[in-house]
mmCIF file of C-alpha atoms in Angstrom:
data_model
loop_
_atom_site.group_PDB
_atom_site.id
_atom_site.type_symbol
_atom_site.label_atom_id
_atom_site.label_comp_id
_atom_site.label_asym_id
_atom_site.label_seq_id
_atom_site.Cartn_x
_atom_site.Cartn_y
_atom_site.Cartn_z
ATOM 1 C CA MET A 76 -23.995 106.704 -63.946
ATOM 2 C CA SER A 77 -23.490 106.339 -67.696
ATOM 3 C CA GLU A 78 -25.716 107.792 -70.408
ATOM 4 C CA GLN A 79 -26.890 104.273 -71.221
ATOM 5 C CA GLU A 80 -27.964 103.733 -67.611
ATOM 6 C CA ILE A 81 -29.887 106.977 -67.697
ATOM 7 C CA ARG A 82 -31.558 105.923 -70.926
ATOM 8 C CA GLU A 83 -32.598 102.561 -69.445
ATOM 9 C CA GLY A 84 -33.621 104.137 -66.176
ATOM 10 C CA LEU A 85 -35.963 106.539 -67.953
ATOM 11 C CA ARG A 86 -37.519 103.692 -69.926
ATOM 12 C CA VAL A 87 -38.176 101.637 -66.819
ATOM 13 C CA ALA A 88 -39.447 104.718 -64.990
ATOM 14 C CA VAL A 89 -42.713 104.663 -66.891
ATOM 15 C CA TRP A 90 -43.390 100.989 -66.261
ATOM 16 C CA ASP A 91 -46.241 101.713 -63.834
ATOM 17 C CA GLU A 92 -48.064 103.843 -66.388
ATOM 18 C CA PRO A 93 -51.785 103.892 -65.592
ATOM 19 C CA PRO A 94 -54.198 102.875 -68.350
ATOM 20 C CA LEU A 95 -54.961 105.683 -70.765
ATOM 21 C CA ASP A 96 -58.596 106.678 -70.993
ATOM 22 C CA PHE A 97 -58.402 109.068 -73.889
ATOM 23 C CA ASP A 98 -61.369 109.960 -76.094
ATOM 24 C CA PRO A 99 -60.436 112.116 -79.117
ATOM 25 C CA ASP A 100 -64.094 113.000 -79.746
ATOM 26 C CA ALA A 101 -64.485 114.424 -76.235
ATOM 27 C CA LEU A 102 -61.302 116.438 -76.735
ATOM 28 C CA ILE A 103 -62.550 117.757 -80.087
ATOM 29 C CA ALA A 104 -65.900 118.744 -78.546
ATOM 30 C CA GLN A 105 -64.110 120.584 -75.746
ATOM 31 C CA ALA A 106 -61.790 122.309 -78.213
ATOM 32 C CA GLU A 107 -64.775 123.465 -80.272
ATOM 33 C CA LYS A 108 -66.306 124.959 -77.115
ATOM 34 C CA VAL A 109 -63.061 126.807 -76.401
ATOM 35 C CA ARG A 110 -62.970 128.079 -79.985
ATOM 36 C CA THR A 111 -66.602 129.300 -79.798
ATOM 37 C CA ARG A 112 -65.987 131.001 -76.457
ATOM 38 C CA ARG A 113 -62.849 132.663 -77.794
ATOM 39 C CA ARG A 114 -64.711 133.965 -80.851
ATOM 40 C CA ALA A 115 -67.514 135.274 -78.638
ATOM 41 C CA LEU A 116 -64.979 137.042 -76.429
ATOM 42 C CA VAL A 117 -63.288 138.598 -79.450
ATOM 43 C CA SER A 118 -66.699 139.744 -80.765
ATOM 44 C CA VAL A 119 -67.562 141.303 -77.420
ATOM 45 C CA GLY A 120 -64.158 142.994 -77.273
ATOM 46 C CA VAL A 121 -64.451 144.372 -80.803
ATOM 47 C CA GLY A 122 -68.040 145.497 -80.113
ATOM 48 C CA THR A 123 -67.012 147.264 -76.924
ATOM 49 C CA ALA A 124 -64.111 148.958 -78.691
ATOM 50 C CA LEU A 125 -66.446 150.136 -81.480
ATOM 51 C CA VAL A 126 -68.932 151.545 -78.972
ATOM 52 C CA VAL A 127 -66.169 153.387 -77.113
ATOM 53 C CA VAL A 128 -64.663 154.777 -80.323
ATOM 54 C CA SER A 129 -68.113 155.823 -81.577
ATOM 55 C CA ALA A 130 -68.945 157.482 -78.298
ATOM 56 C CA PHE A 131 -65.871 159.678 -78.632
ATOM 57 C CA ALA A 132 -65.852 160.153 -82.399
ATOM 58 C CA LEU A 133 -69.516 160.793 -83.286
ATOM 59 C CA PRO A 134 -70.083 163.906 -81.157
ATOM 60 C CA THR A 135 -66.966 165.422 -82.729
ATOM 61 C CA LEU A 136 -68.044 164.464 -86.257
ATOM 62 C CA PHE A 137 -71.565 165.823 -85.956
ATOM 63 C CA SER A 138 -70.780 168.778 -83.721
ATOM 64 C CA PRO A 139 -72.053 172.059 -85.245
ATOM 65 C CA SER A 140 -68.892 173.791 -84.051
ATOM 66 C CA ARG A 141 -66.698 171.394 -86.026
ATOM 67 C CA PRO A 142 -64.526 173.516 -88.298
ATOM 68 C CA ASP A 143 -65.220 172.797 -91.973
ATOM 69 C CA SER A 144 -63.007 173.893 -94.803
ATOM 70 C CA ALA A 145 -64.774 177.238 -95.272
ATOM 71 C CA ASN A 146 -64.499 178.120 -91.586
ATOM 72 C CA VAL A 147 -60.894 177.044 -91.493
ATOM 73 C CA ALA A 148 -60.138 179.256 -94.466
ATOM 74 C CA GLU A 149 -61.607 182.336 -92.890
ATOM 75 C CA SER A 150 -60.570 181.620 -89.324
ATOM 76 C CA PRO A 151 -57.216 183.469 -89.398
ATOM 77 C CA THR A 152 -58.945 186.779 -90.134
ATOM 78 C CA ARG A 153 -61.511 186.252 -87.385
ATOM 79 C CA SER A 154 -59.048 185.128 -84.795
ATOM 80 C CA SER A 155 -56.738 188.032 -85.492
ATOM 81 C CA ALA A 156 -59.628 190.393 -84.838
ATOM 82 C CA VAL A 157 -60.701 188.662 -81.642
ATOM 83 C CA THR A 158 -57.641 187.186 -79.995
ATOM 84 C CA ALA A 159 -55.159 189.985 -80.534
ATOM 85 C CA PRO A 160 -56.646 192.947 -78.694
ATOM 86 C CA PRO A 161 -54.429 195.730 -77.467
ATOM 87 C CA ALA A 162 -53.209 194.521 -74.071
ATOM 88 C CA PRO A 163 -53.766 197.111 -71.352
ATOM 89 C CA ASN A 164 -50.694 198.255 -69.461
ATOM 90 C CA SER A 165 -50.539 198.932 -65.741
ATOM 91 C CA GLN A 166 -51.017 202.701 -66.180
ATOM 92 C CA GLN A 167 -54.224 202.140 -68.140
ATOM 93 C CA VAL A 168 -55.439 199.724 -65.499
ATOM 94 C CA GLU A 169 -54.844 202.275 -62.747
ATOM 95 C CA LYS A 170 -56.711 204.889 -64.749
ATOM 96 C CA VAL A 171 -59.640 202.540 -65.303
ATOM 97 C CA ALA A 172 -59.610 201.569 -61.649
ATOM 98 C CA VAL A 173 -59.911 205.149 -60.499
ATOM 99 C CA GLN A 174 -62.791 205.754 -62.911
ATOM 100 C CA ALA A 175 -64.509 202.528 -61.837
ATOM 101 C CA VAL A 176 -64.258 203.538 -58.186
ATOM 102 C CA LYS A 177 -66.043 206.792 -58.991
ATOM 103 C CA ARG A 178 -68.765 205.043 -60.976
ATOM 104 C CA LEU A 179 -69.360 202.497 -58.208
ATOM 105 C CA HIS A 180 -70.779 205.296 -56.056
ATOM 106 C CA LEU A 181 -73.520 205.725 -58.646
ATOM 107 C CA ILE A 182 -74.422 202.044 -58.574
ATOM 108 C CA LEU A 183 -74.127 201.596 -54.826
ATOM 109 C CA PRO A 184 -74.537 204.981 -53.102
ATOM 110 C CA SER A 185 -74.297 203.437 -49.624
ATOM 111 C CA ALA A 186 -70.791 202.172 -50.282
ATOM 112 C CA ILE A 187 -68.021 203.774 -48.240
ATOM 113 C CA GLY A 188 -64.254 203.402 -48.282
ATOM 114 C CA VAL A 189 -64.184 202.538 -52.003
ATOM 115 C CA VAL A 190 -60.577 201.897 -53.068
ATOM 116 C CA PRO A 191 -58.948 199.821 -55.790
ATOM 117 C CA GLU A 192 -56.901 196.785 -54.761
ATOM 118 C CA TYR A 193 -54.431 196.000 -57.555
ATOM 119 C CA VAL A 194 -53.300 192.559 -58.523
ATOM 120 C CA ASP A 195 -51.656 191.277 -61.666
ATOM 121 C CA ASP A 196 -51.297 187.969 -63.444
ATOM 122 C CA GLY A 197 -51.174 185.389 -60.722
ATOM 123 C CA ARG A 198 -48.745 186.980 -58.177
ATOM 124 C CA GLY A 199 -50.384 187.148 -54.768
ATOM 125 C CA VAL A 200 -53.837 187.101 -56.231
ATOM 126 C CA PRO A 201 -56.602 186.101 -53.775
ATOM 127 C CA VAL A 202 -58.888 185.257 -56.696
ATOM 128 C CA PRO A 203 -56.723 184.638 -59.761
ATOM 129 C CA PRO A 204 -57.542 186.176 -63.118
ATOM 130 C CA MET A 205 -59.435 183.983 -65.550
ATOM 131 C CA ALA A 206 -56.560 183.646 -68.010
ATOM 132 C CA VAL A 207 -52.991 184.693 -68.564
ATOM 133 C CA GLY A 208 -52.866 188.101 -70.232
ATOM 134 C CA ARG A 209 -55.966 189.375 -68.467
ATOM 135 C CA PHE A 210 -55.410 192.121 -65.929
ATOM 136 C CA GLY A 211 -57.408 191.867 -62.781
ATOM 137 C CA TRP A 212 -57.972 193.888 -59.631
ATOM 138 C CA PHE A 213 -60.538 194.401 -56.926
ATOM 139 C CA ILE A 214 -62.564 197.342 -55.757
ATOM 140 C CA ARG A 215 -62.750 197.197 -51.991
ATOM 141 C CA PHE A 216 -65.707 198.864 -50.286
ATOM 142 C CA GLU A 217 -67.981 198.619 -47.280
ATOM 143 C CA ASP A 218 -71.756 198.553 -47.496
ATOM 144 C CA THR A 219 -74.479 198.263 -44.858
ATOM 145 C CA ILE A 220 -73.544 194.627 -44.169
ATOM 146 C CA GLY A 221 -69.790 194.960 -43.959
ATOM 147 C CA PRO A 222 -66.525 195.113 -45.914
ATOM 148 C CA THR A 223 -66.360 193.241 -49.227
ATOM 149 C CA ALA A 224 -65.066 193.668 -52.789
ATOM 150 C CA ILE A 225 -65.902 193.053 -56.431
ATOM 151 C CA GLN A 226 -63.451 191.818 -59.021
ATOM 152 C CA LEU A 227 -62.686 193.445 -62.366
ATOM 153 C CA GLN A 228 -60.759 191.946 -65.251
ATOM 154 C CA ILE A 229 -59.750 193.313 -68.628
ATOM 155 C CA GLY A 230 -58.146 191.409 -71.457
ATOM 156 C CA GLY A 231 -58.661 189.425 -74.622
ATOM 157 C CA HIS A 232 -61.976 187.719 -75.175
ATOM 158 C CA MET A 233 -61.990 184.038 -74.345
ATOM 159 C CA THR A 234 -64.515 181.541 -75.669
ATOM 160 C CA ASP A 235 -68.081 182.019 -74.426
ATOM 161 C CA GLU A 236 -67.914 178.647 -72.643
ATOM 162 C CA LYS A 237 -65.137 180.004 -70.405
ATOM 163 C CA TYR A 238 -67.483 182.629 -69.023
ATOM 164 C CA CYS A 239 -70.380 180.242 -68.517
ATOM 165 C CA GLY A 240 -68.587 177.194 -67.097
ATOM 166 C CA GLY A 241 -69.778 176.203 -63.616
ATOM 167 C CA PHE A 242 -72.662 178.670 -63.501
ATOM 168 C CA GLU A 243 -76.272 177.600 -63.153
ATOM 169 C CA THR A 244 -77.515 180.279 -65.540
ATOM 170 C CA CYS A 245 -75.736 181.970 -68.397
ATOM 171 C CA ARG A 246 -77.227 184.200 -71.052
ATOM 172 C CA GLN A 247 -76.022 186.537 -73.764
ATOM 173 C CA GLU A 248 -77.518 189.850 -74.696
ATOM 174 C CA ALA A 249 -76.577 192.049 -77.659
ATOM 175 C CA GLU A 250 -75.817 195.720 -77.181
ATOM 176 C CA SER A 251 -76.810 198.422 -79.664
ATOM 177 C CA ASP A 252 -73.169 199.058 -80.669
ATOM 178 C CA GLY A 253 -72.674 195.453 -81.802
ATOM 179 C CA SER A 254 -70.964 194.312 -78.635
ATOM 180 C CA LYS A 255 -72.493 191.667 -76.367
ATOM 181 C CA VAL A 256 -72.958 191.033 -72.690
ATOM 182 C CA ILE A 257 -72.651 187.611 -71.070
ATOM 183 C CA ILE A 258 -74.384 187.302 -67.723
ATOM 184 C CA ALA A 259 -73.598 184.252 -65.598
ATOM 185 C CA GLU A 260 -75.030 183.520 -62.168
ATOM 186 C CA HIS A 261 -74.224 180.911 -59.583
ATOM 187 C CA TYR A 262 -76.866 179.927 -57.083
ATOM 188 C CA GLU A 263 -76.894 178.014 -53.838
ATOM 189 C CA GLY A 264 -80.515 177.103 -53.308
ATOM 190 C CA ALA A 265 -82.512 180.242 -54.059
ATOM 191 C CA GLU A 266 -79.699 182.635 -53.189
ATOM 192 C CA MET A 267 -77.287 184.026 -55.767
ATOM 193 C CA ILE A 268 -73.765 183.547 -54.434
ATOM 194 C CA GLU A 269 -71.800 184.747 -57.465
ATOM 195 C CA SER A 270 -72.675 186.998 -60.355
ATOM 196 C CA MET A 271 -70.405 187.621 -63.305
ATOM 197 C CA VAL A 272 -71.037 190.035 -66.160
ATOM 198 C CA THR A 273 -68.732 190.169 -69.166
ATOM 199 C CA HIS A 274 -68.891 192.878 -71.785
ATOM 200 C CA VAL A 275 -67.327 191.597 -75.013
ATOM 201 C CA ARG A 276 -66.447 194.775 -76.847
ATOM 202 C CA THR A 277 -66.296 195.250 -80.591
ATOM 203 C CA ASN A 278 -62.503 195.656 -80.555
ATOM 204 C CA GLY A 279 -62.081 192.172 -79.066
ATOM 205 C CA THR A 280 -61.403 193.119 -75.466
ATOM 206 C CA ALA A 281 -63.597 191.798 -72.708
ATOM 207 C CA VAL A 282 -64.413 193.463 -69.392
ATOM 208 C CA THR A 283 -65.531 191.117 -66.644
ATOM 209 C CA VAL A 284 -66.995 192.269 -63.340
ATOM 210 C CA THR A 285 -67.719 189.698 -60.651
ATOM 211 C CA SER A 286 -69.543 190.000 -57.374
ATOM 212 C CA PHE A 287 -69.382 187.351 -54.620
ATOM 213 C CA SER A 288 -71.397 186.468 -51.517
ATOM 214 C CA TYR A 289 -68.164 186.747 -49.498
ATOM 215 C CA ASN A 290 -65.198 189.080 -49.378
ATOM 216 C CA PRO A 291 -62.846 187.744 -52.098
ATOM 217 C CA LEU A 292 -59.898 189.605 -50.576
ATOM 218 C CA THR A 293 -60.095 187.792 -47.245
ATOM 219 C CA GLY A 294 -62.201 184.723 -48.012
ATOM 220 C CA SER A 295 -64.409 185.610 -45.041
ATOM 221 C CA GLY A 296 -67.404 187.918 -44.555
ATOM 222 C CA ILE A 297 -69.935 185.473 -45.930
ATOM 223 C CA ARG A 298 -73.285 187.077 -46.600
ATOM 224 C CA LYS A 299 -76.618 185.792 -47.862
ATOM 225 C CA THR A 300 -76.239 187.061 -51.419
ATOM 226 C CA VAL A 301 -73.986 189.188 -53.611
ATOM 227 C CA PRO A 302 -73.575 192.897 -52.728
ATOM 228 C CA ILE A 303 -74.152 194.005 -56.342
ATOM 229 C CA GLY A 304 -76.464 192.062 -58.660
ATOM 230 C CA SER A 305 -75.999 191.443 -62.363
ATOM 231 C CA GLY A 306 -77.911 194.650 -63.204
ATOM 232 C CA GLY A 307 -75.429 196.858 -61.352
ATOM 233 C CA LEU A 308 -72.450 194.893 -62.637
ATOM 234 C CA ARG A 309 -73.718 195.293 -66.179
ATOM 235 C CA VAL A 310 -73.971 199.047 -65.768
ATOM 236 C CA LEU A 311 -70.360 199.114 -64.578
ATOM 237 C CA ALA A 312 -69.014 196.769 -67.274
ATOM 238 C CA THR A 313 -70.683 198.677 -70.118
ATOM 239 C CA ASP A 314 -70.155 202.139 -68.682
ATOM 240 C CA PRO A 315 -69.075 204.393 -71.591
ATOM 241 C CA GLN A 316 -67.611 206.913 -69.090
ATOM 242 C CA ILE A 317 -64.866 204.462 -68.190
ATOM 243 C CA SER A 318 -61.902 204.317 -70.583
ATOM 244 C CA TRP A 319 -61.712 200.571 -70.830
ATOM 245 C CA ASP A 320 -59.403 200.700 -73.886
ATOM 246 C CA MET B 194 -62.917 122.208 -89.614
ATOM 247 C CA ARG B 195 -63.431 119.912 -92.558
ATOM 248 C CA LYS B 196 -64.375 116.311 -91.862
ATOM 249 C CA ALA B 197 -61.192 115.003 -93.473
ATOM 250 C CA ASP B 198 -59.010 117.271 -91.336
ATOM 251 C CA GLU B 199 -60.934 116.337 -88.215
ATOM 252 C CA GLN B 200 -60.468 112.665 -88.984
ATOM 253 C CA GLY B 201 -56.768 113.282 -89.552
ATOM 254 C CA PHE B 202 -56.464 114.957 -86.161
ATOM 255 C CA ARG B 203 -58.452 112.179 -84.503
ATOM 256 C CA GLU B 204 -56.029 109.574 -85.826
ATOM 257 C CA PHE B 205 -53.013 111.667 -84.845
ATOM 258 C CA ALA B 206 -54.321 112.215 -81.320
ATOM 259 C CA ALA B 207 -55.197 108.555 -80.790
ATOM 260 C CA SER B 208 -51.773 107.397 -81.943
ATOM 261 C CA HIS B 209 -49.717 109.978 -80.038
ATOM 262 C CA ALA B 210 -51.649 110.470 -76.791
ATOM 263 C CA ALA B 211 -49.821 107.720 -74.886
ATOM 264 C CA SER B 212 -46.305 108.755 -75.915
ATOM 265 C CA LEU B 213 -47.044 112.404 -75.188
ATOM 266 C CA ARG B 214 -48.329 111.496 -71.738
ATOM 267 C CA ARG B 215 -45.186 109.467 -71.003
ATOM 268 C CA THR B 216 -42.953 112.368 -72.006
ATOM 269 C CA ALA B 217 -45.101 114.732 -69.946
ATOM 270 C CA TYR B 218 -44.746 112.386 -66.967
ATOM 271 C CA LEU B 219 -40.973 112.529 -67.205
ATOM 272 C CA PHE B 220 -41.187 116.311 -67.352
ATOM 273 C CA CYS B 221 -43.437 116.728 -64.337
ATOM 274 C CA GLY B 222 -43.184 113.464 -62.372
ATOM 275 C CA ASP B 223 -46.919 113.058 -61.865
ATOM 276 C CA TRP B 224 -49.316 111.023 -64.006
ATOM 277 C CA HIS B 225 -52.343 113.226 -63.361
ATOM 278 C CA THR B 226 -50.516 116.402 -64.331
ATOM 279 C CA ALA B 227 -49.045 114.528 -67.290
ATOM 280 C CA GLU B 228 -52.536 113.660 -68.507
ATOM 281 C CA ASP B 229 -53.627 117.303 -68.141
ATOM 282 C CA LEU B 230 -50.579 118.457 -70.074
ATOM 283 C CA MET B 231 -51.226 115.932 -72.817
ATOM 284 C CA GLN B 232 -54.871 117.000 -73.131
ATOM 285 C CA ALA B 233 -53.977 120.705 -73.151
ATOM 286 C CA SER B 234 -51.294 120.135 -75.791
ATOM 287 C CA LEU B 235 -53.603 118.148 -78.044
ATOM 288 C CA MET B 236 -56.272 120.820 -77.696
ATOM 289 C CA LYS B 237 -53.784 123.453 -78.823
ATOM 290 C CA MET B 238 -52.829 121.139 -81.686
ATOM 291 C CA TYR B 239 -56.485 120.839 -82.698
ATOM 292 C CA LEU B 240 -56.982 124.613 -82.696
ATOM 293 C CA ALA B 241 -53.894 124.981 -84.896
ATOM 294 C CA TRP B 242 -54.459 121.798 -86.915
ATOM 295 C CA LYS B 243 -55.212 123.698 -90.126
ATOM 296 C CA ARG B 244 -51.573 124.816 -90.238
ATOM 297 C CA ALA B 245 -49.972 122.022 -88.210
ATOM 298 C CA LYS B 246 -51.186 119.169 -90.403
ATOM 299 C CA ASP B 247 -49.050 120.386 -93.305
ATOM 300 C CA LEU B 248 -45.797 120.472 -91.324
ATOM 301 C CA ASP B 249 -43.019 118.047 -92.220
ATOM 302 C CA ASN B 250 -42.827 116.591 -88.740
ATOM 303 C CA VAL B 251 -46.111 116.915 -86.876
ATOM 304 C CA THR B 252 -44.824 114.747 -84.030
ATOM 305 C CA ALA B 253 -41.931 117.125 -83.394
ATOM 306 C CA TYR B 254 -44.375 120.018 -83.377
ATOM 307 C CA ALA B 255 -46.588 118.201 -80.872
ATOM 308 C CA ARG B 256 -43.556 117.608 -78.655
ATOM 309 C CA LYS B 257 -42.714 121.288 -78.874
ATOM 310 C CA VAL B 258 -46.274 122.241 -77.918
ATOM 311 C CA LEU B 259 -46.130 119.834 -74.966
ATOM 312 C CA LEU B 260 -42.859 121.303 -73.746
ATOM 313 C CA ARG B 261 -44.165 124.870 -74.062
ATOM 314 C CA THR B 262 -47.370 123.940 -72.263
ATOM 315 C CA TRP B 263 -45.414 122.433 -69.376
ATOM 316 C CA LEU B 264 -43.003 125.373 -69.081
ATOM 317 C CA ASP B 265 -45.932 127.836 -69.224
ATOM 318 C CA GLU B 266 -47.759 125.853 -66.573
ATOM 319 C CA LYS B 267 -44.706 125.967 -64.307
ATOM 320 C CA ARG B 268 -44.504 129.746 -64.663
ATOM 321 C CA ARG B 269 -48.054 130.302 -63.448
ATOM 322 C CA PRO B 270 -47.913 131.714 -59.949
ATOM 323 C CA TRP B 271 -51.116 129.977 -58.851
ATOM 324 C CA ARG B 272 -49.817 126.604 -59.941
ATOM 325 C CA ARG B 273 -48.535 124.813 -56.871
ATOM 326 C CA ALA B 274 -46.931 121.416 -56.992
ATOM 327 C CA GLU B 275 -48.246 118.825 -54.620
ATOM 328 C CA GLN B 276 -46.176 118.687 -51.471
ATOM 329 C CA HIS B 277 -45.233 115.171 -50.510
ATOM 330 C CA ASP B 278 -44.563 114.631 -46.855
ATOM 331 C CA GLY B 279 -44.644 111.729 -44.492
ATOM 332 C CA GLU B 280 -43.697 108.144 -45.268
ATOM 333 C CA LEU B 281 -45.825 105.838 -47.367
ATOM 334 C CA PRO B 282 -46.427 102.484 -45.660
ATOM 335 C CA ASP B 283 -44.343 99.644 -47.115
ATOM 336 C CA THR B 284 -46.633 96.783 -48.075
ATOM 337 C CA ALA B 285 -45.250 93.662 -49.690
ATOM 338 C CA ASP B 286 -46.672 92.420 -52.995
ATOM 339 C CA ALA B 287 -46.558 88.596 -52.751
ATOM 340 C CA THR B 288 -46.954 88.106 -56.487
ATOM 341 C CA ALA B 289 -44.127 90.416 -57.509
ATOM 342 C CA ASP B 290 -40.615 89.339 -58.497
ATOM 343 C CA PRO B 291 -38.436 90.913 -55.771
ATOM 344 C CA ASP B 292 -35.408 91.552 -58.042
ATOM 345 C CA LEU B 293 -37.437 93.053 -60.877
ATOM 346 C CA THR B 294 -39.578 95.119 -58.541
ATOM 347 C CA SER B 295 -36.489 96.397 -56.799
ATOM 348 C CA SER B 296 -34.913 97.600 -60.038
ATOM 349 C CA ARG B 297 -38.152 99.195 -61.175
ATOM 350 C CA LEU B 298 -38.656 100.929 -57.875
ATOM 351 C CA TRP B 299 -35.109 102.231 -58.083
ATOM 352 C CA ALA B 300 -35.844 103.568 -61.584
ATOM 353 C CA ARG B 301 -38.981 105.276 -60.359
ATOM 354 C CA GLU B 302 -37.048 106.794 -57.511
ATOM 355 C CA LEU B 303 -34.563 107.975 -60.092
ATOM 356 C CA VAL B 304 -37.311 109.930 -61.802
ATOM 357 C CA HIS B 305 -39.124 111.187 -58.744
ATOM 358 C CA ALA B 306 -36.222 112.034 -56.548
ATOM 359 C CA ALA B 307 -33.290 112.665 -58.887
ATOM 360 C CA LEU B 308 -34.653 113.850 -62.208
ATOM 361 C CA LEU B 309 -37.109 116.187 -60.523
ATOM 362 C CA GLN B 310 -34.211 117.917 -58.784
ATOM 363 C CA VAL B 311 -32.725 118.892 -62.148
ATOM 364 C CA PRO B 312 -33.764 122.413 -63.331
ATOM 365 C CA PRO B 313 -36.766 122.326 -65.732
ATOM 366 C CA ARG B 314 -35.071 123.156 -69.020
ATOM 367 C CA GLN B 315 -32.132 120.828 -68.329
ATOM 368 C CA ARG B 316 -34.624 118.139 -67.366
ATOM 369 C CA ALA B 317 -36.485 118.658 -70.627
ATOM 370 C CA VAL B 318 -33.246 118.296 -72.601
ATOM 371 C CA LEU B 319 -32.381 115.062 -70.792
ATOM 372 C CA VAL B 320 -35.845 113.585 -71.409
ATOM 373 C CA LEU B 321 -35.855 114.539 -75.080
ATOM 374 C CA ARG B 322 -32.308 113.275 -75.647
ATOM 375 C CA TYR B 323 -32.333 110.070 -73.584
ATOM 376 C CA PHE B 324 -35.987 109.060 -73.498
ATOM 377 C CA GLU B 325 -37.217 110.319 -76.881
ATOM 378 C CA ASP B 326 -33.799 109.588 -78.454
ATOM 379 C CA LEU B 327 -33.807 112.842 -80.359
ATOM 380 C CA SER B 328 -30.690 114.284 -81.949
ATOM 381 C CA VAL B 329 -29.190 117.555 -80.759
ATOM 382 C CA ALA B 330 -30.677 119.299 -83.807
ATOM 383 C CA GLU B 331 -34.168 117.921 -83.116
ATOM 384 C CA VAL B 332 -33.977 118.929 -79.467
ATOM 385 C CA SER B 333 -32.890 122.437 -80.451
ATOM 386 C CA VAL B 334 -35.980 122.690 -82.681
ATOM 387 C CA ALA B 335 -38.260 121.452 -79.882
ATOM 388 C CA MET B 336 -36.662 123.768 -77.317
ATOM 389 C CA GLY B 337 -36.470 126.745 -79.640
ATOM 390 C CA CYS B 338 -32.764 127.312 -78.926
ATOM 391 C CA THR B 339 -29.405 126.770 -80.610
ATOM 392 C CA GLU B 340 -27.647 123.414 -80.773
ATOM 393 C CA GLY B 341 -24.857 124.822 -78.620
ATOM 394 C CA THR B 342 -27.381 125.602 -75.906
ATOM 395 C CA VAL B 343 -28.742 122.064 -76.125
ATOM 396 C CA LYS B 344 -25.237 120.644 -75.665
ATOM 397 C CA SER B 345 -24.455 122.852 -72.710
ATOM 398 C CA GLN B 346 -27.851 122.191 -71.114
ATOM 399 C CA THR B 347 -27.313 118.446 -71.597
ATOM 400 C CA ALA B 348 -23.892 118.568 -69.940
ATOM 401 C CA ARG B 349 -25.199 120.591 -67.011
ATOM 402 C CA GLY B 350 -28.271 118.396 -66.734
ATOM 403 C CA LEU B 351 -26.158 115.252 -66.562
ATOM 404 C CA VAL B 352 -23.972 116.742 -63.830
ATOM 405 C CA ALA B 353 -27.059 117.760 -61.857
ATOM 406 C CA LEU B 354 -28.708 114.357 -62.340
ATOM 407 C CA ARG B 355 -25.589 112.421 -61.279
ATOM 408 C CA ALA B 356 -25.235 114.603 -58.205
ATOM 409 C CA ALA B 357 -28.893 114.002 -57.333
ATOM 410 C CA VAL B 358 -28.522 110.242 -57.804
ATOM 411 C CA GLU B 359 -25.388 110.142 -55.630
ATOM 412 C CA LYS B 360 -27.227 112.100 -52.957
ATOM 413 C CA LEU B 361 -30.141 109.715 -53.231
ATOM 414 C CA ASP B 362 -27.836 106.661 -53.008
ATOM 415 C CA SER B 363 -26.037 107.966 -49.936
ATOM 416 C CA SER B 364 -29.270 108.810 -48.145
ATOM 417 C CA THR B 365 -30.694 105.355 -49.010
ATOM 418 C CA ALA B 366 -27.507 103.696 -47.733
ATOM 419 C CA GLY B 367 -27.697 105.777 -44.595
ATOM 420 C CA ARG B 368 -31.267 104.702 -43.953
ATOM 421 C CA VAL B 369 -30.387 101.012 -44.491
ATOM 422 C CA ALA B 370 -27.377 101.245 -42.135
ATOM 423 C CA SER B 371 -29.413 102.841 -39.392
#
């Protein structure tokens, strides 16, 4: 088959062409509809994008905690005072633990078998410390209900939100020496199932004592409420007889 | 769009609709699809008319839009070509010239059975070169490829078309003999 035959064949191939019923005005009307719909879609898309961007940007812009230039300028001094506390070493922790064990008898006279249960940063920790660099351990004891434990942590102060996150109630109270106490409580119905008291000391360290409605060392021994309430925990966390530093 | 531009498009569309549909038919082998392709291409032309009207060769641009529209349509996964099966009943047309009708039917078979077996881009090159009588340079503009590619696609397309025609001839001869 030559190229000429192909050319002729293609010409003859359209001989049975059906009549063309083409209306340019109808096509233009349809095209205008498409254009309008496309513009509307773009408007909706842009509007949605603006709403999403605003939703994320506005709270940041108008947040009272947004750092302005003055705060930024003075922030290095403040952070050095707060975030660089003297880190306790293991000997200090042991010393504090022994003192805390003694003081627990004053808070909970019925407690027997009070012993410290040491843990450190994340290795074999039943309940991990709240942040890296914070030393944590437990004080194991047995009260009238059964064996349980409370958790103690010492380290640099974190943001207040870290102490309050996930708790139903959280309040701060100032101490006479300029330090502050953060008391957070977690409830299940009317019963308190976790109580955490943090003493943020003037030198930037924070002592956190937590009591649970179960034995945090075993995960069992569930009881109705915590063995030591926030009052007792506060006494322990702010106890001047304990060498927290 | 301004009235003058709209009138310009109206005149362009009215004068080119038939030729675009014919080219589309040779691309796809079906008059209904060809009409859809022509309408879709002209709609795209209308939406871009503000820029398209000032081009040196608006017809070439329209052909390019038609080709792109067809190739895009073929790529769509939900687009399914009609499956022809079974035999259409042969009914004699008493008023038709048997010789002329025979040659025309053969030509139509050429398109439906042979040209449609050629791969899409090679088919497009053959239609643009031998039906639209475009030069290699014009086809390369319409296809958006180099002239060398047009030449190679033409050569391959011709080989594929001749093979398809030979296959068609042998099968027709076989049917007649049996």
